[in-house]
Structure formats: structure tokens, C-alpha cells
PDB file of C-alpha atoms in Angstrom:
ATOM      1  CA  UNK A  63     167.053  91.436 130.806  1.00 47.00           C
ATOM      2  CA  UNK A  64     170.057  90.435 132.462  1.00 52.00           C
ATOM      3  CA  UNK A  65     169.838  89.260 136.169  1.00 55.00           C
ATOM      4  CA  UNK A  66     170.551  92.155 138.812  1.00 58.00           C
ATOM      5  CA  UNK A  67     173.872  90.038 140.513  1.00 58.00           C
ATOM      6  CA  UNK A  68     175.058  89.671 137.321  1.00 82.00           C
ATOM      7  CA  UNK A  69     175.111  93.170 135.952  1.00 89.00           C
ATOM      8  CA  UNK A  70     178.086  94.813 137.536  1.00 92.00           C
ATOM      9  CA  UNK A  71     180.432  92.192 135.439  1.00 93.00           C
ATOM     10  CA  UNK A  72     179.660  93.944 131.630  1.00 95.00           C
ATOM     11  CA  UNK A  73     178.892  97.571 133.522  1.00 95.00           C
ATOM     12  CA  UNK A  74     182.770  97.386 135.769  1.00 96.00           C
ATOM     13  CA  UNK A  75     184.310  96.097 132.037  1.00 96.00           C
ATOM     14  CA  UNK A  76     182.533  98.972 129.672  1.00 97.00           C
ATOM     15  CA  UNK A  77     183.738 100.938 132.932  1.00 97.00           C
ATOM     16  CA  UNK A  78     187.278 100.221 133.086  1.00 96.00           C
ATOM     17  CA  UNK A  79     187.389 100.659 129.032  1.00 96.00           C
ATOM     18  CA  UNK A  80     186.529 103.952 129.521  1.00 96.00           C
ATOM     19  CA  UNK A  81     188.205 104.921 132.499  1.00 97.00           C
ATOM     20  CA  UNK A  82     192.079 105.333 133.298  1.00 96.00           C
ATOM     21  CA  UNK A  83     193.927 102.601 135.190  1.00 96.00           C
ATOM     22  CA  UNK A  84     194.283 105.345 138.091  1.00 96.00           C
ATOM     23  CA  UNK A  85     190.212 106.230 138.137  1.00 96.00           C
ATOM     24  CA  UNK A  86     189.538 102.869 137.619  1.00 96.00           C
ATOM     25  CA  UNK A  87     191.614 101.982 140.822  1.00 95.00           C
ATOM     26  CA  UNK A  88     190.585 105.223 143.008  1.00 95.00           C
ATOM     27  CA  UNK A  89     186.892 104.989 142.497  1.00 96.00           C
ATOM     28  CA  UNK A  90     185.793 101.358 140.687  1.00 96.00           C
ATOM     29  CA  UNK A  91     187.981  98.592 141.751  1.00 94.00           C
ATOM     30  CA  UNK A  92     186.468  97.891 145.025  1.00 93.00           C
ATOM     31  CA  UNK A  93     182.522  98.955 143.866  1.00 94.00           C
ATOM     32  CA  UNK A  94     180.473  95.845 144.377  1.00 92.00           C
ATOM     33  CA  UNK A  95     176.636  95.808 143.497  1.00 92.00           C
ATOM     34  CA  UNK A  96     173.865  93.753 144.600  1.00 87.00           C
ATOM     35  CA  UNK A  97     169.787  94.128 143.598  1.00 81.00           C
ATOM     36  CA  UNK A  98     167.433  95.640 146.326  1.00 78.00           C
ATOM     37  CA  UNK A  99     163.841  95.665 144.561  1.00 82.00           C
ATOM     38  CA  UNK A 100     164.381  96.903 141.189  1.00 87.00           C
ATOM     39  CA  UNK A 101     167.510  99.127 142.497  1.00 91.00           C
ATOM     40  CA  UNK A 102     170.950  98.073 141.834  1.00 93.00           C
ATOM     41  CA  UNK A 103     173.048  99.394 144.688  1.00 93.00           C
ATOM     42  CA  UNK A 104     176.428 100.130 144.010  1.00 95.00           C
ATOM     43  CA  UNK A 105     178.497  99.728 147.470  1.00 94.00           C
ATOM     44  CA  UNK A 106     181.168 101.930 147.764  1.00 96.00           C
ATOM     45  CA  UNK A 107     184.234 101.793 150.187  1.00 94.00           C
ATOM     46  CA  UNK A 108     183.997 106.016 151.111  1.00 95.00           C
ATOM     47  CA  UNK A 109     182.194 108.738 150.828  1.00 95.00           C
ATOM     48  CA  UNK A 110     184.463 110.333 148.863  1.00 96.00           C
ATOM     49  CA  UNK A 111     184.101 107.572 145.650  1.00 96.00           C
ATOM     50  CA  UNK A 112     180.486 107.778 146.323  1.00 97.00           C
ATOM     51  CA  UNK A 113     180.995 111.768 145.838  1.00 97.00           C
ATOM     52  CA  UNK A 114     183.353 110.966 143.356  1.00 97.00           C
ATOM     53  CA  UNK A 115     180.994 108.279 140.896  1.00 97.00           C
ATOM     54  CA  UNK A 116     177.900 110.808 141.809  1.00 97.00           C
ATOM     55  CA  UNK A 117     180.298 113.921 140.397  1.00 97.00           C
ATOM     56  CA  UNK A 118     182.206 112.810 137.885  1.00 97.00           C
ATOM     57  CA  UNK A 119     181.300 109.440 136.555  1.00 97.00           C
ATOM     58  CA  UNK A 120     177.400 109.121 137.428  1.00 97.00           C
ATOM     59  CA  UNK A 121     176.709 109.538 133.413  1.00 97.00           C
ATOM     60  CA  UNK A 122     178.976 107.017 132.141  1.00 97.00           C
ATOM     61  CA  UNK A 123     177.744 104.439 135.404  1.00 97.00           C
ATOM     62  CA  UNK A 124     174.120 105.398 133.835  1.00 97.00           C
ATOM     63  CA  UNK A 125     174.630 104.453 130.228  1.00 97.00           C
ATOM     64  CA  UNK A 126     176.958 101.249 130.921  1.00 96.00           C
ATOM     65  CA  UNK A 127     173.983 100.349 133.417  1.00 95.00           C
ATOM     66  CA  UNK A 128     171.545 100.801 130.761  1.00 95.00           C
ATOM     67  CA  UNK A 129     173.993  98.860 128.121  1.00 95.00           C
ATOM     68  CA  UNK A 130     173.807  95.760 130.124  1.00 93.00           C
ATOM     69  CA  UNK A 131     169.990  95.377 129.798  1.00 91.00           C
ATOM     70  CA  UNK A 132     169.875  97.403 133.392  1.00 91.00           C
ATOM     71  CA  UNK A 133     167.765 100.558 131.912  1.00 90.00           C
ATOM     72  CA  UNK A 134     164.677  99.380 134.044  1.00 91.00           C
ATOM     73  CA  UNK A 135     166.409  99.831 137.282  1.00 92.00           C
ATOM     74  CA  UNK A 136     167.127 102.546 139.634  1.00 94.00           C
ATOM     75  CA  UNK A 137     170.855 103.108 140.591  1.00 94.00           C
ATOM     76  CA  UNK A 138     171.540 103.891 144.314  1.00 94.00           C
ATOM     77  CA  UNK A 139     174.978 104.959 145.734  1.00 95.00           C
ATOM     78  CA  UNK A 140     175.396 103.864 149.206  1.00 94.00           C
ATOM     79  CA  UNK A 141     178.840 103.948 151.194  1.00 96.00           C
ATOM     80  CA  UNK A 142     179.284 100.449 152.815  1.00 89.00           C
ATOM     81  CA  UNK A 143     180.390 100.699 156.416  1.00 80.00           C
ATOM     82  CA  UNK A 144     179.993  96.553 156.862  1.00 70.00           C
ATOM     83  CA  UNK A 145     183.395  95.804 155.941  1.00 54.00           C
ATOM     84  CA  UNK A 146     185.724  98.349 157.773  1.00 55.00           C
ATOM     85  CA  UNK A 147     188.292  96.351 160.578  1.00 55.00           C
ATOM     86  CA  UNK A 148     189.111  98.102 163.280  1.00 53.00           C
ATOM     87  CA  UNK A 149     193.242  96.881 164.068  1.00 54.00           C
ATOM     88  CA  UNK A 150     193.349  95.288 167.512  1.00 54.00           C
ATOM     89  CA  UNK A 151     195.925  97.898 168.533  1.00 52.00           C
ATOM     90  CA  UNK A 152     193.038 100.600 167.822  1.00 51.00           C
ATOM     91  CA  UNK A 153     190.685  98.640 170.335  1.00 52.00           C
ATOM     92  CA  UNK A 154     193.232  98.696 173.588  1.00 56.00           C
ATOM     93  CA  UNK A 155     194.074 102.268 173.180  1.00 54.00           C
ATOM     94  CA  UNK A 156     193.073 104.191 176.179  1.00 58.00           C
ATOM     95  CA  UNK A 157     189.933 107.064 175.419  1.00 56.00           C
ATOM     96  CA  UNK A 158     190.055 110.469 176.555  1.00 53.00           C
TER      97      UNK A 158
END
């Protein structure tokens, strides 16, 4: 079985091999996993990819998941909020 952190690097290649260069840069690009108890967690940037992957692409996710020696695991979608900068010019504006 392959280690959990290392998964996402042979599921994001089958993933971009089977994906266009557009989907690939709307919806995969900025996915980044980690392992949370036997649940690889795939971070997304929106709720709209998350939407998107769970839509669209949750079948092909599955099977590249399962490819990489992940088929033991549960897959989780979660939008990741952590990373979102608020520009200084944002912060100073007056609220209503």
C-alpha cells in the first residue's frame, strides 16, 4: 500500500492523462490531499470544484485512487478556507 501523503502524486498524473489541460486547470491543479485516519481528503480551493470533482469527475478520482494502492481508503471532499488572503485594501474599507 502506498503511504497516504504520497498518493495524490500517481492519482493528480493518471488525472491529468485523462483530463483536458482546461479541466485539469479549473478543477485539479490546485487539489492538495493529506490522510485523516484512513480518509484521504482532497482540499479544494471552492465549492464549486468540490461540486465540480463530486459531479463530474468523482468516478475517475475513485478509480485513479484505487490505482495507486488507495482502494482501502475513504475519499472526502472538503473546501479549504485556510488559505484565502484577504488584500489589505479589503481590511480598511469602511462597513455599512
Amino acid at each position: 500500500m502506498v503511504a497516504t501523503s504520497d498518493l495524490w502524486i500517481p492519482v493528480a498524473a493518471s488525472l491529468r492523462q485523462q483530463v483536458s489541460d482546461a479541466v485539469w486547470q479549473s478543477t485539479f491543479s490546485s487539489v492538495d490531499a493529506i490522510n485523516s485516519d484512513g480518509t484521504l481528503v482532497l482540499k479544494v480551493p471552492s465549492t464549486l470544484v468540490r461540486e465540480r470533482i463530486e459531479g463530474k469527475y468523482l468516478a475517475i478520482v475513485r478509480d485513479a485512487v484505487d490505482e495507486a494502492g488507495g482502494s482501502s481508503l475513504q475519499l472526502l471532499i472538503e473546501v479549504d478556507t485556510d488559505d484565502r488572503v484577504i488584500p489589505n485594501n479589503l481590511l480598511d474599507a469602511p462597513s455599512f
